[in-house]
PDB file of C-alpha atoms in Angstrom:
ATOM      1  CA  UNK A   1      -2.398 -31.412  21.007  1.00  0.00           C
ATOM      2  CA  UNK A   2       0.264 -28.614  19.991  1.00  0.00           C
ATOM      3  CA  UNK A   3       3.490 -27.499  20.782  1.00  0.00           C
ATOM      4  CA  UNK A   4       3.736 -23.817  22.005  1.00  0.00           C
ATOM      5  CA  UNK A   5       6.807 -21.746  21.400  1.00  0.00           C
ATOM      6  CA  UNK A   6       7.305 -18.977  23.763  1.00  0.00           C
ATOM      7  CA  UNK A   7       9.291 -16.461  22.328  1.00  0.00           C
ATOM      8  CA  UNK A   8      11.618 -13.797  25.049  1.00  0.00           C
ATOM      9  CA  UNK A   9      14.162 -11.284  26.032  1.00  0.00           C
ATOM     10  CA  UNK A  10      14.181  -9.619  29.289  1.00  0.00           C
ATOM     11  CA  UNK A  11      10.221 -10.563  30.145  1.00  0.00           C
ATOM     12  CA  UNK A  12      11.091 -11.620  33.877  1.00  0.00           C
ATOM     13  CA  UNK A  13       8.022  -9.771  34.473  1.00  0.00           C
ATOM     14  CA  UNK A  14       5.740 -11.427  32.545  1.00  0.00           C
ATOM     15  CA  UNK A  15       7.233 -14.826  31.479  1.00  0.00           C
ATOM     16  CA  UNK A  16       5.711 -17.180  34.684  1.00  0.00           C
ATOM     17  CA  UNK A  17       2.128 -15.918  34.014  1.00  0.00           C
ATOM     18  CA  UNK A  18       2.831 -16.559  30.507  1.00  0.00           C
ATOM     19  CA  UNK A  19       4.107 -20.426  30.776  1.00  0.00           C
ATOM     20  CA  UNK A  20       1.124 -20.976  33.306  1.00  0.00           C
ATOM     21  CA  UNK A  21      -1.454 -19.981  30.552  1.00  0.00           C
ATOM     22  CA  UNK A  22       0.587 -21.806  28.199  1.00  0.00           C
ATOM     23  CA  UNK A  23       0.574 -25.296  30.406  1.00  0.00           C
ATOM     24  CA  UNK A  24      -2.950 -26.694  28.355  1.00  0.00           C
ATOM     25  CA  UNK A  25      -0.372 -28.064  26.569  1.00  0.00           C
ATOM     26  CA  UNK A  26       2.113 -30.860  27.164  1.00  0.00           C
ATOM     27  CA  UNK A  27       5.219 -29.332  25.072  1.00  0.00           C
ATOM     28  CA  UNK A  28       6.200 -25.874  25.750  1.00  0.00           C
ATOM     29  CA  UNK A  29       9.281 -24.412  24.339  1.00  0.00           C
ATOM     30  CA  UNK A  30      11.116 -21.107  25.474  1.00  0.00           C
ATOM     31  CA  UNK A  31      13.251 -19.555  23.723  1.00  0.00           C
ATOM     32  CA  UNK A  32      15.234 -16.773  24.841  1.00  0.00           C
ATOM     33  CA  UNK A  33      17.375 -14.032  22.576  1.00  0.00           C
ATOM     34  CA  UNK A  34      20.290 -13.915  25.514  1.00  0.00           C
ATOM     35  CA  UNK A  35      18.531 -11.829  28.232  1.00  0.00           C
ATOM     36  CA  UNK A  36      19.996 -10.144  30.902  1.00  0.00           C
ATOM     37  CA  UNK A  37      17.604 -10.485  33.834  1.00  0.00           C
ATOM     38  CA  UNK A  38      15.932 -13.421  35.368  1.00  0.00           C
ATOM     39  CA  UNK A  39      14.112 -14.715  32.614  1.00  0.00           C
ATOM     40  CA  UNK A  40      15.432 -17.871  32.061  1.00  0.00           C
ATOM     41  CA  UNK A  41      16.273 -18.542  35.475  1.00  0.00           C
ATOM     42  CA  UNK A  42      12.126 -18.087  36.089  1.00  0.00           C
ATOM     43  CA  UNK A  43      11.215 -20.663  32.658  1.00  0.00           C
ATOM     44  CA  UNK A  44      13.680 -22.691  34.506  1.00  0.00           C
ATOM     45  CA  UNK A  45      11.665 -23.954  37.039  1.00  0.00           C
ATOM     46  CA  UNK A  46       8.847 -24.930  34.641  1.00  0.00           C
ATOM     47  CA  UNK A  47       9.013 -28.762  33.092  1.00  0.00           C
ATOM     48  CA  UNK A  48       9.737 -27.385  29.663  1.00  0.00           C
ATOM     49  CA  UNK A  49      12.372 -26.513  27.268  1.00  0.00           C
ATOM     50  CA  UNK A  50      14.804 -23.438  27.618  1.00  0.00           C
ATOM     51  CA  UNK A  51      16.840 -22.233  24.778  1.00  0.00           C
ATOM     52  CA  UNK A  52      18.554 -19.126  24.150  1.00  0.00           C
ATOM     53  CA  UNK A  53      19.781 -18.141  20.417  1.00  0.00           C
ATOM     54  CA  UNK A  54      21.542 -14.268  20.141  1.00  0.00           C
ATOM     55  CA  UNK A  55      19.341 -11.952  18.226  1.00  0.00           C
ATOM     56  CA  UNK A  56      18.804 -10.847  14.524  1.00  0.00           C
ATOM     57  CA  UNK A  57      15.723  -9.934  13.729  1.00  0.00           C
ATOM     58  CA  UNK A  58      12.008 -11.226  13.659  1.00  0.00           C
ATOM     59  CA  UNK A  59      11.825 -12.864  10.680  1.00  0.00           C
ATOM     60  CA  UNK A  60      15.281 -15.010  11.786  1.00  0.00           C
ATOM     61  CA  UNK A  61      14.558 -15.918  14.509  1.00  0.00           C
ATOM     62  CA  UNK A  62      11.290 -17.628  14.258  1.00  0.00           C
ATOM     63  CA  UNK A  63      13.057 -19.320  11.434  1.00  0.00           C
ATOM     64  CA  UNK A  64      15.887 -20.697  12.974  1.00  0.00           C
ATOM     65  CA  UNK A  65      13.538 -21.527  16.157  1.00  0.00           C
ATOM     66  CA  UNK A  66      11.326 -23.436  13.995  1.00  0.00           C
ATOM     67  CA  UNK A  67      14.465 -25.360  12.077  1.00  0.00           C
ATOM     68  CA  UNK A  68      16.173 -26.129  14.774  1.00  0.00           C
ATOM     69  CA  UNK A  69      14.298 -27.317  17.498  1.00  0.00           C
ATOM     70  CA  UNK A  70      11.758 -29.583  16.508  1.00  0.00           C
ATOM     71  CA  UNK A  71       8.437 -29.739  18.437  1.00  0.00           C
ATOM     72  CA  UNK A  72       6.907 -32.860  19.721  1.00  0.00           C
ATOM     73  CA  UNK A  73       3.253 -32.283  17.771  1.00  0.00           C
ATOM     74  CA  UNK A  74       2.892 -31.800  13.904  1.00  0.00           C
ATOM     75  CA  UNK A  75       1.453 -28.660  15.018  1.00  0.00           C
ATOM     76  CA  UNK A  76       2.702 -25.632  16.632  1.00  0.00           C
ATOM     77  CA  UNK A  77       1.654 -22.304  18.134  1.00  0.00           C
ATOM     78  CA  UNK A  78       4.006 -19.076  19.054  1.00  0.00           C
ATOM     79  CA  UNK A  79       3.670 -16.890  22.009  1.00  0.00           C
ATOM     80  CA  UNK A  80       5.075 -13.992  23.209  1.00  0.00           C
ATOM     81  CA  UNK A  81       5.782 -13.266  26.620  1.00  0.00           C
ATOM     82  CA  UNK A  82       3.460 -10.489  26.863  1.00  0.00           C
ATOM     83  CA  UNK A  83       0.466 -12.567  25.775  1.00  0.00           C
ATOM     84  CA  UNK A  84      -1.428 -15.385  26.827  1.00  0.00           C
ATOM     85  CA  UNK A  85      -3.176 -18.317  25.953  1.00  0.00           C
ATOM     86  CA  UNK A  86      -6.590 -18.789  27.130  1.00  0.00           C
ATOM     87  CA  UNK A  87      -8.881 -21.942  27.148  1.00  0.00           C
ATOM     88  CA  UNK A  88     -10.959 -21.254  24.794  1.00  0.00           C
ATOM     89  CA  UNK A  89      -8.318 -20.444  22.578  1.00  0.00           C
ATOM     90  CA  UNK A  90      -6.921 -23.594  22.921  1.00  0.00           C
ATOM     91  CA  UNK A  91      -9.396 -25.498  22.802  1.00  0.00           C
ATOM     92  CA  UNK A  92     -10.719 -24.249  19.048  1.00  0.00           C
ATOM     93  CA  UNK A  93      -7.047 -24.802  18.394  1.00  0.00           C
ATOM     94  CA  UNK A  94      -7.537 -28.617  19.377  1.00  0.00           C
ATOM     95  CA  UNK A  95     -10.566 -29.110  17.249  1.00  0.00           C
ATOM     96  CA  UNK A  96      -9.163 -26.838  14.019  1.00  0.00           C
ATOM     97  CA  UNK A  97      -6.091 -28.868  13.900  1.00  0.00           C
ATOM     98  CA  UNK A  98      -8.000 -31.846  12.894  1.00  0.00           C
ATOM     99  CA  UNK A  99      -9.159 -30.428   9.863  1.00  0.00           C
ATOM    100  CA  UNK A 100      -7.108 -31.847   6.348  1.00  0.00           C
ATOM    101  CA  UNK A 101      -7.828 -28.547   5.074  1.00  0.00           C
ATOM    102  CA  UNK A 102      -5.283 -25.884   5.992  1.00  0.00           C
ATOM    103  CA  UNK A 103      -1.883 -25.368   7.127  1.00  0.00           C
ATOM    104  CA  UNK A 104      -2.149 -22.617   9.456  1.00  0.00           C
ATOM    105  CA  UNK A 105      -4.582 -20.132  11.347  1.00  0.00           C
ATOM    106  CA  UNK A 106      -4.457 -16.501  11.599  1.00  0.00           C
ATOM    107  CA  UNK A 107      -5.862 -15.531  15.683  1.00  0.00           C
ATOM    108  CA  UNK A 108      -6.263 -11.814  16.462  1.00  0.00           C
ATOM    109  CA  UNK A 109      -5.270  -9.956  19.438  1.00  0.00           C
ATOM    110  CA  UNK A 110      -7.000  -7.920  22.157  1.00  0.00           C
ATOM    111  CA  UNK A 111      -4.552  -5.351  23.180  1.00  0.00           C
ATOM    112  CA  UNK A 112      -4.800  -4.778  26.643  1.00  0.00           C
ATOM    113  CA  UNK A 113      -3.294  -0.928  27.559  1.00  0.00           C
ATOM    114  CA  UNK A 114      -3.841   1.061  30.874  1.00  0.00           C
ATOM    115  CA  UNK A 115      -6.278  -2.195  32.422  1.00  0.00           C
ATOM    116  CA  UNK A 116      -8.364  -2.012  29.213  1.00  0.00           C
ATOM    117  CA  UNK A 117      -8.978  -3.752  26.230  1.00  0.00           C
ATOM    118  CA  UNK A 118      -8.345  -1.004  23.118  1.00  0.00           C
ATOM    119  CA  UNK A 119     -11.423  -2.346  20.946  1.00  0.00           C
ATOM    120  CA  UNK A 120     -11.455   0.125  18.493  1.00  0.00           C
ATOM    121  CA  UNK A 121      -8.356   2.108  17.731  1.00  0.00           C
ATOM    122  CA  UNK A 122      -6.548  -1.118  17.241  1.00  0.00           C
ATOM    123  CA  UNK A 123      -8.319  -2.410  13.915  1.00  0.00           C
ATOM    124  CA  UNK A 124      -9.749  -5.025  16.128  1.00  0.00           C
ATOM    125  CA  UNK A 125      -9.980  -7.668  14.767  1.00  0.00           C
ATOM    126  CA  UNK A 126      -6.774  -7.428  13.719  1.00  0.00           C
ATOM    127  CA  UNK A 127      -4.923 -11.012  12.808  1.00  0.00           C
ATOM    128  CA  UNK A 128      -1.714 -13.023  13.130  1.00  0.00           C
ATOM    129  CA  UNK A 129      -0.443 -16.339  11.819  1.00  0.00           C
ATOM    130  CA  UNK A 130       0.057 -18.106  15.736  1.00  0.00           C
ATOM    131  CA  UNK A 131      -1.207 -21.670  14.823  1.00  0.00           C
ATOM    132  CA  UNK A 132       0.342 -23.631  11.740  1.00  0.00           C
ATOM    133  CA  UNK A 133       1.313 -26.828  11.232  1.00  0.00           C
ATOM    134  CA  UNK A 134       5.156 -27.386  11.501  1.00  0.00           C
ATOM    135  CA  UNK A 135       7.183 -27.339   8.106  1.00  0.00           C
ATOM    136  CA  UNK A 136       4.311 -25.478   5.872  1.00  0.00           C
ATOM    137  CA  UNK A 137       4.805 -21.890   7.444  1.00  0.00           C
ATOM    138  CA  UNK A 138       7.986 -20.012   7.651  1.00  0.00           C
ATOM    139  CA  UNK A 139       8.582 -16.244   8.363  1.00  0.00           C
ATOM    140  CA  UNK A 140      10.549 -13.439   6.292  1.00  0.00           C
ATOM    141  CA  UNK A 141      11.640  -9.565   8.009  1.00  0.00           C
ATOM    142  CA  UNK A 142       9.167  -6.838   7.423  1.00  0.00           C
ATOM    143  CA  UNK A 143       9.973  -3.745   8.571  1.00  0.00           C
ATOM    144  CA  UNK A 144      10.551  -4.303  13.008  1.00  0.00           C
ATOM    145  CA  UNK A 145       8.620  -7.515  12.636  1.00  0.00           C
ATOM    146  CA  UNK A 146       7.764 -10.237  10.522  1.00  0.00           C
ATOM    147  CA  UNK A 147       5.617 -11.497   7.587  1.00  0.00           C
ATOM    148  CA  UNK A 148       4.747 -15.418   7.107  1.00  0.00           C
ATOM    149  CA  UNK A 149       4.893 -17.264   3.905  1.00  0.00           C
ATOM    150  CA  UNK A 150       2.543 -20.147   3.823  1.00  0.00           C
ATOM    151  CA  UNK A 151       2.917 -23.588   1.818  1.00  0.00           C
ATOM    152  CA  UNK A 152      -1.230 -24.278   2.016  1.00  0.00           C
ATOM    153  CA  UNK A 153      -4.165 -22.801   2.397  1.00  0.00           C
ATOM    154  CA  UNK A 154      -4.525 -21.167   5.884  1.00  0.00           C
ATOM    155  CA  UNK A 155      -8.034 -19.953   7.711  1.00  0.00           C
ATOM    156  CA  UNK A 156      -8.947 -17.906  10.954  1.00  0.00           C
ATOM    157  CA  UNK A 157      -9.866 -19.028  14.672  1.00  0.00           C
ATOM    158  CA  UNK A 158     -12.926 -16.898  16.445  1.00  0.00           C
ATOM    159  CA  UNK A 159     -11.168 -16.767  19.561  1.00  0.00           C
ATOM    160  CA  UNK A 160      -8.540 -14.182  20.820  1.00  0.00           C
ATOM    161  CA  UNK A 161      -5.770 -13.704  22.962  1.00  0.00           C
ATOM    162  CA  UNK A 162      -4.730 -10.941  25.231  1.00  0.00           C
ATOM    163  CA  UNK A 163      -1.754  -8.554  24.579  1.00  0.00           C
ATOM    164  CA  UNK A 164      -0.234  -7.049  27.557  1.00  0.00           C
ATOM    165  CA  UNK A 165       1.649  -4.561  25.056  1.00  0.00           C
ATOM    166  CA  UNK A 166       2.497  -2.018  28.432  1.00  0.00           C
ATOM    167  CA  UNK A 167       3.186  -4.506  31.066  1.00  0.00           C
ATOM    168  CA  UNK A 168       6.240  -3.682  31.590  1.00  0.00           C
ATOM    169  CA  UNK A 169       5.351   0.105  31.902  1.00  0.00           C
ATOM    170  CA  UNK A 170       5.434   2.804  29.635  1.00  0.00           C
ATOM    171  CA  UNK A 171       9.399   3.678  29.539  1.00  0.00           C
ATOM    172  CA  UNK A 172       9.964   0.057  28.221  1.00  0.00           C
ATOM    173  CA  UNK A 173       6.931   0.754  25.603  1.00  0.00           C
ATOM    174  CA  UNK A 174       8.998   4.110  24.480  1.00  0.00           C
ATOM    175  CA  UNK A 175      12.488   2.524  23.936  1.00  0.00           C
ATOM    176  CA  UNK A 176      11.134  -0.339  22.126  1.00  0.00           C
ATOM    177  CA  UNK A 177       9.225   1.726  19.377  1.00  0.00           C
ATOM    178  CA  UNK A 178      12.387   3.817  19.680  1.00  0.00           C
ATOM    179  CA  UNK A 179      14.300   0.926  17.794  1.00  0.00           C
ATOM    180  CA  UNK A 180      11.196  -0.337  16.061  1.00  0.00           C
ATOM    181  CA  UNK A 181      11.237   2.723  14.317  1.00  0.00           C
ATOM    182  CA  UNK A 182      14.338   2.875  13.066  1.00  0.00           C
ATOM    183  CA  UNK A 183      13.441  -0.668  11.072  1.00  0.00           C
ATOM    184  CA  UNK A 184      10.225   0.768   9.996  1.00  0.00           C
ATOM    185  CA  UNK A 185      12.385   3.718   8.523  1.00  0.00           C
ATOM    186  CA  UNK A 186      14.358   1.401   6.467  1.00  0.00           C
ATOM    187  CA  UNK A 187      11.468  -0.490   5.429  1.00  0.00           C
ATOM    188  CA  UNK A 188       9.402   2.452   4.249  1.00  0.00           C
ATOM    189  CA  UNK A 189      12.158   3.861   2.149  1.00  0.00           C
ATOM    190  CA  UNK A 190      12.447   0.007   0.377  1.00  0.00           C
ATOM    191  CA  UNK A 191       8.696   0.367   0.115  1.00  0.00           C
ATOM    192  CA  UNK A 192       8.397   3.841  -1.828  1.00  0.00           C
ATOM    193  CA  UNK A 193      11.275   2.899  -3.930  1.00  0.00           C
ATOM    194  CA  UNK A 194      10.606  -0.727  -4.956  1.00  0.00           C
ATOM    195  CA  UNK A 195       6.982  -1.660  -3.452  1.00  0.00           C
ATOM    196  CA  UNK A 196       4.081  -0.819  -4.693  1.00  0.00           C
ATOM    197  CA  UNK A 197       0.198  -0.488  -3.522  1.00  0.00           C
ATOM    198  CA  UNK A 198      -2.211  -3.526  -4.216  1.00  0.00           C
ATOM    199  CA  UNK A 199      -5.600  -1.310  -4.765  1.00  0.00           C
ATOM    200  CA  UNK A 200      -7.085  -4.928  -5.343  1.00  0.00           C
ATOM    201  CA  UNK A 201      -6.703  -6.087  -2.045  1.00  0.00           C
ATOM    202  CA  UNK A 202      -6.875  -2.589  -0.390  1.00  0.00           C
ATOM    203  CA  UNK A 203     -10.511  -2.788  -1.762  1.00  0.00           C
ATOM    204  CA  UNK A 204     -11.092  -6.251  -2.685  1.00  0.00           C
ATOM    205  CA  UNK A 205      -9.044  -7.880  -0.048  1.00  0.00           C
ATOM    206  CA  UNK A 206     -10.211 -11.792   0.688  1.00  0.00           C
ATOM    207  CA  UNK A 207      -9.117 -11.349   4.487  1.00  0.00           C
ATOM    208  CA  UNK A 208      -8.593  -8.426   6.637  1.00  0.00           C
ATOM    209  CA  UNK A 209      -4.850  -9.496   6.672  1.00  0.00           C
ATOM    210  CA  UNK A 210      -4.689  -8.390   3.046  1.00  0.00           C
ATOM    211  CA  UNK A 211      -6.700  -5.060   3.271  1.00  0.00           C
ATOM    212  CA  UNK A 212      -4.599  -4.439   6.320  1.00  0.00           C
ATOM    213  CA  UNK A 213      -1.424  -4.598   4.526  1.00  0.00           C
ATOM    214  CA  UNK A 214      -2.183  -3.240   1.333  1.00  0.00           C
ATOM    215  CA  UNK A 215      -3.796  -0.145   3.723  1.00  0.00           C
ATOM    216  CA  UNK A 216      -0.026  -0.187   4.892  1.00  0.00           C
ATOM    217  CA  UNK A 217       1.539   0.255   1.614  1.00  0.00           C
ATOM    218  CA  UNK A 218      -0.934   2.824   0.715  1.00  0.00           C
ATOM    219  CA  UNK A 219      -0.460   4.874   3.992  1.00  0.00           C
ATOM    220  CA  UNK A 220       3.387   5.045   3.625  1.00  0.00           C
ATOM    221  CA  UNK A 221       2.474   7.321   0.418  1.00  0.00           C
ATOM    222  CA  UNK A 222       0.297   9.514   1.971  1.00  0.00           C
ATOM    223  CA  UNK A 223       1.719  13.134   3.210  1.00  0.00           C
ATOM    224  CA  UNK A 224       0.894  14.055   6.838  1.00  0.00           C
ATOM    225  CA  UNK A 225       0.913  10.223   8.129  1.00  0.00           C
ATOM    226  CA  UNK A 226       0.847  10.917  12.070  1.00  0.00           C
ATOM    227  CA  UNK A 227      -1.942  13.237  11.740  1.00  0.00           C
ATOM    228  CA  UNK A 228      -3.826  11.150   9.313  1.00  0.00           C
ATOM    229  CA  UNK A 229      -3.240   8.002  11.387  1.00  0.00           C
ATOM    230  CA  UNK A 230      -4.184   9.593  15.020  1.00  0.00           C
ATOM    231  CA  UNK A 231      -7.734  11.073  12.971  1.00  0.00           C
ATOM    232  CA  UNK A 232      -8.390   7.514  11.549  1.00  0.00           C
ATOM    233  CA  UNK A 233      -7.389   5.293  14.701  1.00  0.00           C
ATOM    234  CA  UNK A 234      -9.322   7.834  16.973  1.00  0.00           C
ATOM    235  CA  UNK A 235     -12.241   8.964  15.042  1.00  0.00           C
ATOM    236  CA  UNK A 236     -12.491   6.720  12.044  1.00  0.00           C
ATOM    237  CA  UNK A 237     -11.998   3.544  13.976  1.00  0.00           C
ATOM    238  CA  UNK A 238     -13.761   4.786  17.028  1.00  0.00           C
ATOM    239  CA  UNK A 239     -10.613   5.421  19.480  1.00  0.00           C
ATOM    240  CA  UNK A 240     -12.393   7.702  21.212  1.00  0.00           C
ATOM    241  CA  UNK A 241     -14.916   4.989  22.502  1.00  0.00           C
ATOM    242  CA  UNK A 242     -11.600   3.632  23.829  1.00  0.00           C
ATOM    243  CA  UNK A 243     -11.632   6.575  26.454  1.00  0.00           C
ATOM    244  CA  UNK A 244      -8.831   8.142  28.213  1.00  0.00           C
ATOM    245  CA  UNK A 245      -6.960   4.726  26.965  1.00  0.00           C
ATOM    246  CA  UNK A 246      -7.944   5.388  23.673  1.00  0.00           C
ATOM    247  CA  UNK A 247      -6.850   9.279  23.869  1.00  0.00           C
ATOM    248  CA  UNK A 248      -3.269   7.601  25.251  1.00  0.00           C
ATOM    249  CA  UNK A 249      -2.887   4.943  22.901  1.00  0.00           C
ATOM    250  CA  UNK A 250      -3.896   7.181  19.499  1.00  0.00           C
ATOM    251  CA  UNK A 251      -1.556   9.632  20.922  1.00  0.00           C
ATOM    252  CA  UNK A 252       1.307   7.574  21.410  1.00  0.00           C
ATOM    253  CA  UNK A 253       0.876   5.827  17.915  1.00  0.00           C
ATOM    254  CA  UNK A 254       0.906   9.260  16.412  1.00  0.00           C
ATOM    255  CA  UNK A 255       4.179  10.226  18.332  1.00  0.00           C
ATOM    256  CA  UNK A 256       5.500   6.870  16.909  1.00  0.00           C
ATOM    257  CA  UNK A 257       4.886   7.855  13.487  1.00  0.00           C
ATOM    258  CA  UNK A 258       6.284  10.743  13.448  1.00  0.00           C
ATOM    259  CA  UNK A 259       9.594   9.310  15.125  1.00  0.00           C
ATOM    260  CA  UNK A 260       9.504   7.243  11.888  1.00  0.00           C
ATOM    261  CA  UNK A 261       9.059  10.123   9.108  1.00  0.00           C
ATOM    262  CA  UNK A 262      11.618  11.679  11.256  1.00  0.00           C
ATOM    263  CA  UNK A 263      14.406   9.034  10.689  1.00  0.00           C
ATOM    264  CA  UNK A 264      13.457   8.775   7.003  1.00  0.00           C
ATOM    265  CA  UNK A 265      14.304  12.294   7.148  1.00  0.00           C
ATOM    266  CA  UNK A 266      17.749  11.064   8.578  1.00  0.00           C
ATOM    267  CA  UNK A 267      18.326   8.426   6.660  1.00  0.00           C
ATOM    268  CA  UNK A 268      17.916  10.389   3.132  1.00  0.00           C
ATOM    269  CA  UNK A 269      19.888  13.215   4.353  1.00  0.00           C
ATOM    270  CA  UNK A 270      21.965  12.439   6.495  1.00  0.00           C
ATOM    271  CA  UNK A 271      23.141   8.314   6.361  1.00  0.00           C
ATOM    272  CA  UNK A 272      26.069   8.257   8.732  1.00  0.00           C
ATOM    273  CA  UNK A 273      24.554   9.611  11.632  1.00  0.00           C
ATOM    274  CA  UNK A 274      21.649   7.633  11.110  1.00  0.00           C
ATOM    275  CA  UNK A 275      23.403   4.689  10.931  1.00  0.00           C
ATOM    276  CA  UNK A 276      25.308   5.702  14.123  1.00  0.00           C
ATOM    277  CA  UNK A 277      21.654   6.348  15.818  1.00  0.00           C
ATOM    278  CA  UNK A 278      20.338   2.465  14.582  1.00  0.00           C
ATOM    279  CA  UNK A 279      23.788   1.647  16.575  1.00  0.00           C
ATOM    280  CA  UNK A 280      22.899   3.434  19.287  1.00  0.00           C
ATOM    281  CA  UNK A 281      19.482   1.666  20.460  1.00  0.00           C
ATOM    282  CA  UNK A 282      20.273  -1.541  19.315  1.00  0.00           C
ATOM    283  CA  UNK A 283      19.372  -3.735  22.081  1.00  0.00           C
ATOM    284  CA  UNK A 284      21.973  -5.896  24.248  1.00  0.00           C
ATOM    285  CA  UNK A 285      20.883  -9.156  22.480  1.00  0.00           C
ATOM    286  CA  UNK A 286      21.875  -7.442  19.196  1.00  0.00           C
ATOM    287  CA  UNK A 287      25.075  -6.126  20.084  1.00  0.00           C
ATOM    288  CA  UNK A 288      25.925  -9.740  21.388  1.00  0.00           C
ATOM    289  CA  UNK A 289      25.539 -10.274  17.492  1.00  0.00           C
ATOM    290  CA  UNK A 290      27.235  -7.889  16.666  1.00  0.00           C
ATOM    291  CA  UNK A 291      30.002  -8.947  18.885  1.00  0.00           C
ATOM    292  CA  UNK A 292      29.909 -12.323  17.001  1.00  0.00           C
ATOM    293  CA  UNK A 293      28.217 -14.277  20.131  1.00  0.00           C
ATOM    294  CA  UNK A 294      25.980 -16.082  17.837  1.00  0.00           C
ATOM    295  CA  UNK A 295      26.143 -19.667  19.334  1.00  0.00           C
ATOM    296  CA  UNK A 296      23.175 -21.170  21.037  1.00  0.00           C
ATOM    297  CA  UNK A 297      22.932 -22.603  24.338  1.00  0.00           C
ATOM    298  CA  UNK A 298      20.540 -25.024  25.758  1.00  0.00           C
ATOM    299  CA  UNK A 299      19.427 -24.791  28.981  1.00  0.00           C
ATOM    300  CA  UNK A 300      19.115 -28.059  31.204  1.00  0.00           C
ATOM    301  CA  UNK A 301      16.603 -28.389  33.150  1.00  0.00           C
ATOM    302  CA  UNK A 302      16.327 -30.057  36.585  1.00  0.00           C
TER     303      UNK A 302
END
């Protein structure tokens, strides 16, 4: 058996079916960045755990989550609210963590977007460290989300899980990138000016994680990104087997892109107002850091 952390802010519409799918296992923890709908009231009437902890980033909070409330199995998994875990996922979990010989387990999605599953344009299979054993894996800010370091040798599960990324419609979809972007701004002018491109593992790669990445690096360099990424995901990749999903998805990726040359633009020429902007669409759990709310808060459960 494994823990499951279930990671939220504002999901009241997706965090019930989430906890159900999550209930395979006997120790479920939520834990909430300070949301201002019914989230936690909803994980409240589940036997589990409820925590809330204000807001920094990705990175941070999976690392305080993991220091500071410890799970009742060596081994853990994370969730987010818009995903799920499935059987069969947890049940190659069960056997894998019985194996002396890694640390952790990279699972890869299956975005789900407009009632279908985008196979192609999505770099399916495309992976992320979910199941580790508690202690050997922590988790460092990369850009809007997060990058794990490992203490071990880590492997891959052959199951998926499905990633409502639009369940909570479109206009939700739009304002997060909206902030994402202004992260991935910052990141890809640390990138060009102190990173570098690993042409080893963009080639030589021993996982797709480290092709992926070092495709990343390489793609931040390249002129005309959005159009180069929508001709890649959609014809490269095969987005346009993805139909009229596929058209929507490549589109909106492109869009999001561009959003983030844009505020490089902004942040090279013109740093106070794009400062102001990052300000702007911080979201509320943020500006509750900002604020200095930064205490935690259990949540008792009935």
């Amino acid at each position: 058996m494994f823990s499951i952390y279930i990671l939220t802010y504002n999901e009241e519409l997706d965090i019930a079916a989430c906890i159900e799918s999550a209930m395979l296992s006997d120790d479920i923890i939520v834990v909430d960045s300070c949301s201002s709908d019914r989230t936690v009231e909803i994980a409240s009437r589940y036997p589990i755990r409820v925590v809330q902890h204000a807001f920094e980033s990705h990175g941070r909070q999976r690392t305080w989550m993991l220091e500071s409330i410890p799970p009742k199995h060596e081994w853990v998994y994370i969730l987010e609210a818009d995903e799920r875990m499935t059987p069969e996922l947890f049940a190659e979990g069960e056997t894998a963590i019985q194996s002396p010989n890694y640390i952790g387990y990279y699972v890869a999605e299956r975005v789900m977007f407009m009632n279908r599953w985008i196979r192609y344009s999505t770099q399916y299979p495309r992976y992320q460290m979910r199941l580790f054993r508690h202690g050997k894996v922590w988790f460092t800010d990369y850009g809007h989300t997060e990058r794990e370091v490992c203490d071990g040798a880590t492997s891959f599960l052959k199951q998926t899980y499905p990633h409502y990324t639009s369940s909570k419609g479109l206009s939700r979809w739009i304002d997060k990138h909206n902030r994402y972007s202004t992260d991935e701004a910052q990141e890809t002018l640390y990138q060009l000016e102190q990173g570098k491109v690993s042409w080893r593992d963009l080639f030589f790669g021993k996982s797709e994680v480290e092709r992926r990445r070092a495709l990343k690096d390489l793609s931040l360099r390249l002129p005309a990104r959005p159009l180069l990424r929508f001709f890649y995901m959609y014809f490269i990749l095969g987005g346009c087997l993805d139909g009229r999903a596929g058209m929507a998805w490549c589109t909106l990726q492109t869009f999001y892109e561009y959003l983030i040359l844009l505020k490089v633009w902004e942040l090279k020429h013109l740093p106070k107002t794009a400062l102001d902007t990052k300000a702007t669409f911080t979201d509320e759990s943020t500006q509750l850091v900002q604020r200095g709310a930064s205490e935690t808060t259990q949540v008792d459960i009935a």
